[in-house]
Coordinates of C-alpha atoms in Angstrom, one line a residue:
M14 CA -1.3 145.5 81.2
D15 CA -1.5 145.6 77.3
F16 CA 1.8 144.0 76.1
S17 CA 0.9 144.6 72.4
S18 CA 0.8 148.3 72.9
L19 CA 4.1 148.2 74.8
E20 CA 5.7 146.3 72.1
Q21 CA 4.6 148.8 69.5
R22 CA 6.1 151.6 71.5
L23 CA 9.4 149.9 71.7
L24 CA 9.5 149.3 68.0
L25 CA 8.7 153.0 67.4
I26 CA 11.5 154.0 69.7
E27 CA 13.9 151.7 67.9
K28 CA 12.9 153.1 64.5
R29 CA 13.5 156.7 65.7
L30 CA 16.9 155.7 67.1
S31 CA 17.8 154.2 63.7
Q32 CA 16.9 157.5 62.0
V33 CA 19.1 159.4 64.4
E34 CA 22.0 157.1 63.7
S35 CA 21.6 157.4 60.0
L36 CA 21.6 161.2 60.2
L37 CA 24.7 161.2 62.4
H38 CA 26.4 158.6 60.2
L39 CA 26.9 156.3 63.2
P40 CA 27.3 152.5 62.7
A41 CA 24.2 150.6 63.8
S42 CA 24.6 149.0 67.2
D43 CA 24.7 145.3 67.4
A44 CA 22.3 143.5 69.5
V45 CA 23.4 143.5 73.1
Q46 CA 23.4 140.2 74.7
A47 CA 24.9 140.9 78.1
E48 CA 24.3 138.6 80.9
T49 CA 24.5 139.8 84.5
A50 CA 27.7 138.4 86.0
I51 CA 26.8 136.2 88.8
S52 CA 29.3 136.2 91.6
Q53 CA 30.9 133.0 92.6
P54 CA 30.6 132.8 96.3
K55 CA 32.3 129.4 96.4
E56 CA 35.7 130.9 95.3
F57 CA 35.5 133.7 97.9
E58 CA 34.5 131.2 100.6
N59 CA 37.5 129.0 99.7
R60 CA 40.1 131.7 100.3
S61 CA 39.9 131.6 104.1
P62 CA 40.1 127.8 104.4
A63 CA 43.2 127.9 102.0
R64 CA 45.0 130.2 104.3
Q65 CA 44.0 128.2 107.3
G66 CA 45.3 125.1 105.6
N67 CA 48.7 126.8 105.1
W68 CA 48.9 127.5 108.8
L69 CA 48.1 123.9 109.5
G70 CA 50.8 122.8 107.1
L71 CA 53.4 125.1 108.9
V72 CA 52.3 123.7 112.3
A73 CA 52.6 120.1 110.9
S74 CA 56.1 120.8 109.6
L75 CA 57.1 122.0 113.0
C76 CA 55.7 118.8 114.5
F77 CA 57.8 116.7 112.1
I78 CA 60.9 118.7 113.1
L79 CA 60.2 118.2 116.8
A80 CA 59.5 114.5 116.2
A81 CA 62.9 114.1 114.7
G82 CA 64.5 115.7 117.7
F83 CA 62.5 113.6 120.1
I84 CA 63.5 110.4 118.2
I85 CA 67.1 111.2 119.0
K86 CA 66.2 112.2 122.6
L87 CA 64.2 109.0 123.1
S88 CA 67.0 106.9 121.8
I89 CA 69.5 108.6 124.1
D90 CA 67.3 108.0 127.1
T91 CA 66.5 104.4 126.4
G92 CA 69.7 103.4 124.7
W93 CA 67.9 101.2 122.2
L94 CA 69.7 102.6 119.2
T95 CA 73.4 103.2 118.7
P96 CA 74.5 106.8 117.8
E97 CA 75.2 105.8 114.2
R98 CA 71.6 104.4 113.9
Q99 CA 70.1 107.4 115.6
I100 CA 71.7 109.8 113.1
G101 CA 70.9 107.5 110.2
L102 CA 67.3 107.4 111.3
A103 CA 67.1 111.2 111.5
F104 CA 68.7 111.5 108.0
L105 CA 66.2 109.0 106.7
F106 CA 63.3 110.8 108.2
G107 CA 64.4 114.1 106.7
T108 CA 64.8 112.5 103.3
L109 CA 61.3 111.0 103.5
L110 CA 59.8 114.4 104.3
I111 CA 61.6 115.8 101.2
A112 CA 60.3 113.0 99.0
S113 CA 56.7 113.4 100.4
G114 CA 56.7 117.0 99.1
F115 CA 57.1 115.7 95.5
V116 CA 54.2 113.3 96.0
F117 CA 51.8 116.1 96.9
I118 CA 53.1 118.7 94.4
A119 CA 50.4 118.0 91.9
I120 CA 47.7 118.8 94.5
D121 CA 49.0 122.0 95.9
K122 CA 52.5 123.2 95.1
Y123 CA 52.7 125.8 97.9
Y124 CA 51.4 123.5 100.5
A125 CA 53.5 120.6 99.4
S126 CA 56.7 122.8 99.7
L127 CA 56.3 122.8 103.5
L128 CA 57.3 119.2 103.8
P129 CA 60.7 119.4 102.0
A130 CA 61.4 122.6 104.1
A131 CA 60.9 120.6 107.3
G132 CA 63.1 117.8 105.8
I133 CA 65.9 120.2 105.2
V134 CA 65.8 121.5 108.8
V135 CA 65.9 117.8 110.0
L136 CA 69.0 117.2 107.8
Y137 CA 70.7 120.2 109.2
L138 CA 70.0 119.2 112.8
S139 CA 71.1 115.6 112.1
D140 CA 74.4 116.9 110.6
F141 CA 75.0 119.1 113.6
A142 CA 74.2 116.3 116.1
A143 CA 76.5 113.9 114.3
H144 CA 79.5 116.1 115.0
R145 CA 78.6 118.0 118.2
L146 CA 76.8 115.3 120.2
Y147 CA 78.3 112.0 119.0
F148 CA 81.6 113.1 117.4
L149 CA 80.9 110.7 114.5
I150 CA 82.3 113.1 111.9
S151 CA 85.0 115.8 111.9
F152 CA 84.3 119.5 111.7
E153 CA 85.4 119.7 108.1
T154 CA 83.2 116.8 107.2
A155 CA 80.2 118.4 108.9
I156 CA 80.9 121.7 107.0
V157 CA 81.0 119.7 103.7
L158 CA 77.7 118.1 104.6
T159 CA 76.2 121.4 105.5
S160 CA 77.3 122.8 102.1
L161 CA 75.7 119.8 100.3
I162 CA 72.4 120.3 102.3
S163 CA 72.4 124.0 101.4
I164 CA 72.9 123.1 97.7
L165 CA 69.9 120.7 98.0
C166 CA 67.9 123.5 99.6
I167 CA 68.6 125.9 96.7
T168 CA 67.7 123.1 94.3
L169 CA 64.4 122.7 96.1
Y170 CA 63.9 126.5 95.8
L171 CA 64.2 126.2 92.1
R172 CA 61.5 123.5 92.1
F173 CA 59.0 125.1 94.5
R174 CA 59.9 128.8 94.3
H175 CA 59.2 129.3 98.0
D176 CA 61.3 131.9 100.0
I177 CA 61.4 129.6 103.0
Y178 CA 64.1 127.6 101.3
S179 CA 66.3 130.7 100.9
I180 CA 65.9 131.5 104.5
I181 CA 66.6 127.9 105.7
A182 CA 69.6 127.5 103.5
A183 CA 71.2 130.8 104.7
I184 CA 70.4 130.1 108.4
G185 CA 71.7 126.6 108.2
S186 CA 74.9 127.5 106.4
Y187 CA 75.9 130.4 108.6
L188 CA 74.9 128.9 111.9
A189 CA 76.5 125.6 111.3
P190 CA 80.0 126.6 112.6
V191 CA 78.4 128.2 115.6
V192 CA 76.5 125.1 116.5
L193 CA 79.5 122.8 115.7
D194 CA 81.8 124.4 118.3
I195 CA 83.2 127.4 116.5
N196 CA 85.8 128.2 119.2
A197 CA 88.1 125.4 118.0
N198 CA 87.8 126.3 114.4
A199 CA 87.4 130.1 114.3
L200 CA 89.9 130.8 111.5
F201 CA 88.5 128.1 109.3
S202 CA 85.0 129.4 109.9
L203 CA 86.0 132.9 108.7
Y204 CA 87.0 131.5 105.3
Y205 CA 84.0 129.3 105.3
F206 CA 81.7 132.3 105.8
L207 CA 83.3 134.2 103.0
I208 CA 82.9 131.3 100.6
C209 CA 79.2 131.1 101.7
S210 CA 78.8 134.8 101.0
L211 CA 80.3 134.4 97.5
T212 CA 78.2 131.4 96.8
Y213 CA 74.9 132.9 98.0
A214 CA 75.5 136.2 96.2
T215 CA 76.1 134.2 93.0
I216 CA 73.1 131.9 93.5
S217 CA 70.8 134.8 94.3
I218 CA 71.5 136.2 90.9
W219 CA 71.0 132.8 89.3
V220 CA 67.7 132.0 91.0
E221 CA 66.6 135.6 91.1
S222 CA 66.0 135.7 94.9
R223 CA 66.5 139.0 96.7
I224 CA 65.7 137.5 100.1
L225 CA 68.6 135.0 99.8
I226 CA 71.2 137.7 99.4
V227 CA 69.5 139.8 102.2
M228 CA 69.5 136.9 104.7
A229 CA 73.1 135.9 103.8
A230 CA 74.2 139.5 104.3
Y231 CA 72.7 139.7 107.8
L232 CA 74.0 136.4 109.0
S233 CA 77.5 136.7 107.5
I234 CA 78.2 140.1 109.0
L235 CA 76.6 139.3 112.4
V236 CA 78.3 136.0 112.8
T237 CA 81.7 137.3 111.6
G238 CA 81.5 140.3 114.0
L239 CA 80.6 138.1 117.0
I240 CA 83.4 135.7 116.3
G241 CA 85.9 138.6 116.4
L242 CA 85.0 139.5 120.0
S243 CA 86.8 136.3 121.2
L244 CA 89.5 136.1 118.6
Q245 CA 91.5 139.3 119.5
M246 CA 92.4 139.6 115.8
D247 CA 90.8 143.0 115.0
T248 CA 92.6 143.6 111.7
L249 CA 91.7 140.2 110.3
I250 CA 88.0 140.6 111.3
A251 CA 87.9 144.1 109.8
V252 CA 89.2 142.7 106.5
F253 CA 86.7 139.9 106.4
L254 CA 83.8 142.3 107.3
A255 CA 85.0 144.5 104.4
L256 CA 85.1 141.5 102.0
H257 CA 81.5 140.5 103.0
F258 CA 80.4 144.1 102.4
L259 CA 82.0 144.2 98.9
V260 CA 80.6 140.7 98.0
F261 CA 77.0 141.7 98.8
A262 CA 77.3 145.3 97.5
I263 CA 78.6 144.1 94.1
G264 CA 76.3 141.1 94.1
T265 CA 73.2 143.3 94.5
Y266 CA 74.6 145.6 91.9
L267 CA 75.1 142.7 89.4
Y268 CA 71.6 141.4 90.3
S269 CA 70.0 144.6 89.1
K270 CA 72.2 144.8 86.0
L271 CA 71.8 141.2 84.8
G272 CA 68.1 141.1 85.8
A273 CA 67.4 144.5 84.3
E274 CA 65.3 145.3 87.4
P275 CA 66.3 147.8 90.1
M276 CA 65.5 147.2 93.8
T277 CA 62.1 148.2 95.0
E278 CA 61.8 150.5 97.9
R279 CA 60.9 147.7 100.2
E280 CA 63.9 145.6 99.1
S281 CA 66.3 148.5 99.4
W282 CA 65.3 149.4 103.0
A283 CA 65.7 145.7 103.9
F284 CA 69.5 146.3 103.6
F285 CA 69.5 149.4 105.8
P286 CA 69.7 147.6 109.2
V287 CA 72.5 145.4 108.0
L288 CA 74.4 148.4 106.7
L289 CA 74.2 150.0 110.1
I290 CA 75.4 146.7 111.7
F291 CA 78.3 146.5 109.3
Y292 CA 79.2 150.2 109.9
S293 CA 79.2 149.7 113.7
L294 CA 81.2 146.5 113.7
E295 CA 83.7 147.7 111.0
Y296 CA 84.3 151.0 112.8
F297 CA 84.7 149.2 116.2
Y298 CA 87.3 146.7 114.9
I299 CA 89.3 149.2 112.8
N300 CA 89.3 151.8 115.6
R301 CA 90.7 149.2 118.0
A302 CA 93.4 148.2 115.6
Y303 CA 94.2 151.5 114.1
P304 CA 92.8 154.5 116.0
G305 CA 92.1 157.4 113.7
L306 CA 91.8 155.3 110.5
A307 CA 88.2 154.1 111.0
P308 CA 86.4 157.4 109.9
W309 CA 88.4 157.5 106.6
V310 CA 87.6 153.8 105.9
S311 CA 83.9 154.4 106.7
I312 CA 83.7 157.3 104.3
G313 CA 85.4 155.0 101.7
F314 CA 82.7 152.4 102.1
S315 CA 80.0 155.1 101.7
A316 CA 81.8 156.3 98.5
I317 CA 81.7 152.8 97.1
L318 CA 78.0 152.4 97.6
S319 CA 77.4 155.9 96.1
G320 CA 79.5 154.9 93.1
L321 CA 77.6 151.7 92.6
Y322 CA 74.3 153.6 92.8
L323 CA 75.4 156.2 90.2
S324 CA 76.6 153.4 87.9
A325 CA 73.3 151.5 88.2
K326 CA 71.4 154.8 87.6
Q327 CA 72.9 154.9 84.1
W328 CA 71.0 151.7 83.2
F329 CA 67.6 153.1 84.0
P330 CA 67.7 156.8 82.8
D331 CA 63.9 157.0 82.6
R332 CA 63.2 155.5 86.0
V333 CA 63.7 156.6 89.6
I334 CA 65.8 154.0 91.4
S335 CA 64.3 153.4 94.8
S336 CA 67.6 152.6 96.4
R337 CA 68.5 156.3 96.3
A338 CA 66.9 156.9 99.7
L339 CA 68.9 154.0 101.2
I340 CA 72.2 155.4 99.8
M341 CA 71.5 158.9 101.0
A342 CA 70.5 157.7 104.4
F343 CA 73.6 155.6 104.9
A344 CA 75.9 158.3 103.5
T345 CA 74.3 160.8 105.9
I346 CA 74.9 158.7 108.9
V347 CA 78.5 158.0 107.9
F348 CA 79.3 161.6 107.3
F349 CA 77.5 162.9 110.4
H350 CA 79.5 160.5 112.6
S351 CA 82.8 159.9 110.8
F352 CA 83.3 163.4 109.4
Y353 CA 81.4 165.8 111.6
L354 CA 81.9 164.1 115.0
E355 CA 85.2 162.4 114.5
L356 CA 87.3 164.1 111.8
L357 CA 86.3 167.8 111.8
P358 CA 88.4 169.7 114.4
D359 CA 86.5 171.4 117.1
A360 CA 87.8 174.8 116.0
F361 CA 86.2 174.4 112.6
K362 CA 82.8 173.0 113.7
P363 CA 81.2 176.4 114.4
W364 CA 82.2 177.6 111.0
L365 CA 80.1 174.8 109.6
F366 CA 77.1 176.7 110.8
V367 CA 78.2 179.8 108.8
A368 CA 78.9 177.7 105.7
I369 CA 75.5 175.9 105.7
I370 CA 73.5 179.1 106.3
A371 CA 75.5 181.0 103.7
L372 CA 74.9 178.1 101.2
C373 CA 71.2 178.1 101.9
S374 CA 71.2 181.9 101.2
F375 CA 72.4 181.4 97.7
L376 CA 70.1 178.5 96.8
P377 CA 67.6 179.3 94.1
A378 CA 64.2 180.3 95.4
R379 CA 62.5 177.6 93.4
L380 CA 64.1 174.9 95.5
W381 CA 62.3 176.1 98.6
D382 CA 58.9 175.6 97.0
K383 CA 59.8 172.3 95.3
P384 CA 57.9 169.3 96.8
R385 CA 60.2 167.4 99.2
D386 CA 61.4 164.0 98.2
G387 CA 61.4 161.4 101.0
A388 CA 65.1 160.6 100.2
Y389 CA 66.1 164.0 101.6
Y390 CA 64.4 163.6 105.0
L391 CA 67.3 162.1 106.9
P392 CA 70.0 164.4 105.3
S393 CA 67.8 167.4 106.2
L394 CA 67.5 166.1 109.7
A395 CA 71.3 165.7 110.0
I396 CA 71.9 169.2 108.7
F397 CA 69.3 170.6 111.2
L398 CA 71.0 168.7 114.0
V399 CA 74.4 170.2 113.1
L400 CA 72.9 173.7 113.0
V401 CA 71.2 173.2 116.4
I402 CA 74.4 171.8 118.0
E403 CA 76.7 174.5 116.8
Y404 CA 74.2 177.3 117.5
S405 CA 73.8 176.1 121.1
S406 CA 77.5 175.8 121.4
M407 CA 78.0 179.4 120.3
L408 CA 75.4 180.7 122.8
M409 CA 77.0 178.8 125.6
H410 CA 80.4 180.2 124.9
L411 CA 79.1 183.7 124.5
L412 CA 77.5 183.6 127.9
E413 CA 80.9 182.6 129.4
N414 CA 84.1 184.5 129.3
S415 CA 85.2 183.0 126.0
S416 CA 87.9 184.0 123.6
Y417 CA 87.5 186.4 120.7
T418 CA 87.5 183.4 118.4
W419 CA 84.0 182.5 119.5
L420 CA 83.0 186.2 119.2
L421 CA 84.2 186.3 115.6
V422 CA 82.4 183.1 114.5
S423 CA 79.2 184.3 116.3
F424 CA 79.3 187.6 114.4
A425 CA 79.9 185.7 111.2
S426 CA 76.9 183.4 112.0
F427 CA 74.8 186.4 112.8
A428 CA 75.7 188.0 109.5
S429 CA 74.9 184.7 107.6
L430 CA 71.5 184.5 109.3
W431 CA 70.6 188.0 108.2
L432 CA 71.9 187.3 104.7
L433 CA 69.5 184.3 104.5
I434 CA 66.6 186.5 105.8
T435 CA 67.3 189.2 103.4
R436 CA 67.8 187.1 100.2
H437 CA 64.8 184.9 100.8
R438 CA 62.5 187.6 102.3
D439 CA 59.7 186.9 99.8
H440 CA 59.6 183.2 100.6
L441 CA 59.8 183.8 104.3
I442 CA 56.9 186.3 104.2
Q443 CA 54.7 183.5 102.8
K444 CA 55.8 181.1 105.5
Q445 CA 56.0 183.4 108.5
E446 CA 56.7 180.6 111.0
Y447 CA 60.1 180.0 109.3
G448 CA 60.9 183.7 109.0
L449 CA 60.0 184.3 112.7
A450 CA 62.2 181.3 113.8
L451 CA 65.2 182.7 111.8
L452 CA 64.6 186.2 113.2
I453 CA 64.5 185.0 116.8
A454 CA 67.7 182.9 116.2
A455 CA 69.5 186.0 114.7
H456 CA 68.3 188.3 117.6
L457 CA 69.3 185.9 120.3
L458 CA 72.8 185.4 118.7
G459 CA 73.2 189.1 118.2
V460 CA 72.3 190.2 121.7
S461 CA 74.5 187.4 123.1
A462 CA 77.5 188.6 121.0
L463 CA 76.8 192.2 122.1
Y464 CA 76.8 191.1 125.7
Q465 CA 80.1 189.3 125.3
F466 CA 81.7 192.3 123.6
F467 CA 80.4 195.1 126.0
H468 CA 79.9 193.5 129.4
E469 CA 83.5 194.2 130.4
I470 CA 83.0 197.9 129.8
S471 CA 79.7 198.4 131.8
S472 CA 76.2 197.1 132.2
L473 CA 74.9 200.4 130.7
A474 CA 77.0 199.8 127.6
V475 CA 75.3 196.4 127.1
S476 CA 71.8 198.0 127.5
A477 CA 72.8 200.8 125.0
S478 CA 74.0 198.3 122.5
W479 CA 70.8 196.3 122.8
L480 CA 68.7 199.4 122.3
F481 CA 70.7 200.4 119.3
Y482 CA 70.3 197.0 117.8
A483 CA 66.5 196.9 118.4
V484 CA 66.1 200.4 116.9
S485 CA 68.2 199.4 113.8
V486 CA 66.0 196.3 113.3
I487 CA 62.8 198.3 113.5
A488 CA 64.2 201.0 111.2
Y489 CA 65.3 198.4 108.7
A490 CA 61.9 196.6 108.9
Y491 CA 60.2 200.0 108.4
F492 CA 62.3 200.6 105.3
R493 CA 61.6 197.1 103.9
K494 CA 57.9 197.2 105.0
D495 CA 58.3 194.0 106.9
K496 CA 55.8 193.8 109.8
T497 CA 57.0 190.4 111.1
M498 CA 60.6 191.7 111.4
A499 CA 59.5 194.9 113.2
K500 CA 57.4 192.9 115.7
S501 CA 60.2 190.5 116.4
A502 CA 62.4 193.4 117.6
L503 CA 59.9 194.5 120.2
L504 CA 61.1 191.8 122.7
I505 CA 64.7 193.0 122.5
L506 CA 63.5 196.6 122.9
S507 CA 61.5 195.7 125.9
V508 CA 64.3 193.7 127.6
A509 CA 66.8 196.5 126.9
A510 CA 64.5 199.2 128.1
G511 CA 63.6 197.3 131.3
K512 CA 67.2 196.6 132.0
A513 CA 68.2 200.2 131.5
L514 CA 65.3 201.6 133.7
L515 CA 65.3 199.0 136.5
Y516 CA 68.9 197.9 136.8
D517 CA 71.3 200.4 135.2
T518 CA 69.8 203.6 136.5
A519 CA 69.9 202.3 140.1
S520 CA 73.6 201.7 140.0
T521 CA 74.9 204.8 138.2
P522 CA 75.5 208.4 139.3
T523 CA 72.7 211.0 139.1
G524 CA 74.0 212.6 135.9
V525 CA 74.4 209.4 134.1
R526 CA 71.0 208.3 135.4
I527 CA 69.3 211.4 133.9
F528 CA 71.0 210.8 130.6
C529 CA 70.0 207.2 130.6
L530 CA 66.3 208.0 131.3
I531 CA 66.2 210.7 128.6
L532 CA 67.9 208.4 126.0
T533 CA 65.6 205.5 126.9
G534 CA 62.5 207.6 126.7
A535 CA 63.4 209.1 123.4
V536 CA 64.2 205.7 121.9
L537 CA 60.9 204.2 123.2
Y538 CA 58.9 207.1 121.9
G539 CA 60.5 207.0 118.5
C540 CA 60.0 203.3 118.2
G541 CA 56.4 203.6 119.3
L542 CA 55.8 206.1 116.6
L543 CA 57.2 203.8 114.0
M544 CA 55.3 200.8 115.3
K545 CA 52.0 202.8 115.1
R546 CA 52.7 203.4 111.4
I547 CA 53.7 199.8 110.9
A548 CA 50.5 198.5 112.5
N549 CA 48.5 200.4 109.9
W550 CA 50.1 198.5 107.0
R551 CA 48.0 196.0 105.2
G552 CA 49.2 192.4 104.8

């Protein structure tokens, strides 16, 4: 290969490119000295061993904790140490584990943090054993030591920034009275738990740890609720549960305000189970102490959360706060249970169906085509359940010998369904499955109401009313040029005609039978003519 000719060609190409750049008034390009990036396989290969090393560190920490426990067990079995020395040795072992973490902090901060975490657990266990097993210290002294260990744990969190310290501190603080024989100190423990909640809510803002306030909320509400089962002091437990709720709600609110950072979606949903636990326990205790008051108090708590959300929303006007879905989900559950199931009188519940359908009828059409936000899934499901429950209740009462009150609300519901179908006809044409479902619901409710109204007169009167209703629907559909509506009435027409021909004509005199056959035939023929024209419509 002639490299000299190749070099000349390259120089010629470069010269032509320079001429093009000068004509286009472009700056001359600098010499490109790019080197191909060579991947570093060593870094990639080290990631897996690092993770394996973390797991080994966790297992090692567990071994240290078990070792401390077996030291105490061995000393009990052999009797070679006094109780005071056993506890002292366990405390010393926990302290050495904490100090060891600071020795290795320069090598690997995350890995080194596992040793002090194990040391904190050993200190908690030593404190519990000193009171519960050997009675070396009083309950109050054990609680004070627990508080000091928790403060040490939070201090270590500030040094290592590992969430395991938040979890250990919360678990150790709230489970201490349970382990230390809570039955004899239940009232003291309630105040202690409240102080812990205030402390952890404040510390979580200071150290900027969401997981600390989440863990404290779960443990405080669960332990307080379980204590109340044996205390038989329902009002007191309900008050303390409410105080815990306010502490963590306001604490989370202030965390977002002072930190200028709203909760993420994952953080907000972490509070959802504890809200359900609180709602269940609070409702249970208030209902036992003051029957009838629990629904109102529950709605009040939902209003407090909603108010805090609306207030926090003012700080971030240009951002969507992820906690909106949480607030709406909790409010939906509270209103469905407390308002709909408990407070709303049975006589007014069917009218809720009328109100919801009528409200949907007057909603702007653009809302139906608007993309659905995930925050509205649970409220939409609750509304759908209310509609299904009340619709089924109306059908059941119409098939029985019910009062005219049910007949009235059924006709009102029937009218509201047709109002919805008429006002949003264009939208329902585009989504025929929704339109067909509404038409079937309206038809079933209509024929059930007609049966309840005319069945005491005669069976023939019921058939005639059904035929008249089917003809009216087909005629209206023909006038509105709605093929789906016309086809939906064919089932009613078929049932009414079959009932009139097979059942009513067999149980009536000859004259009435002749009239019934002529009338049924005329109706079927006329409807058939309309359906042939409707079938020729396009679209």
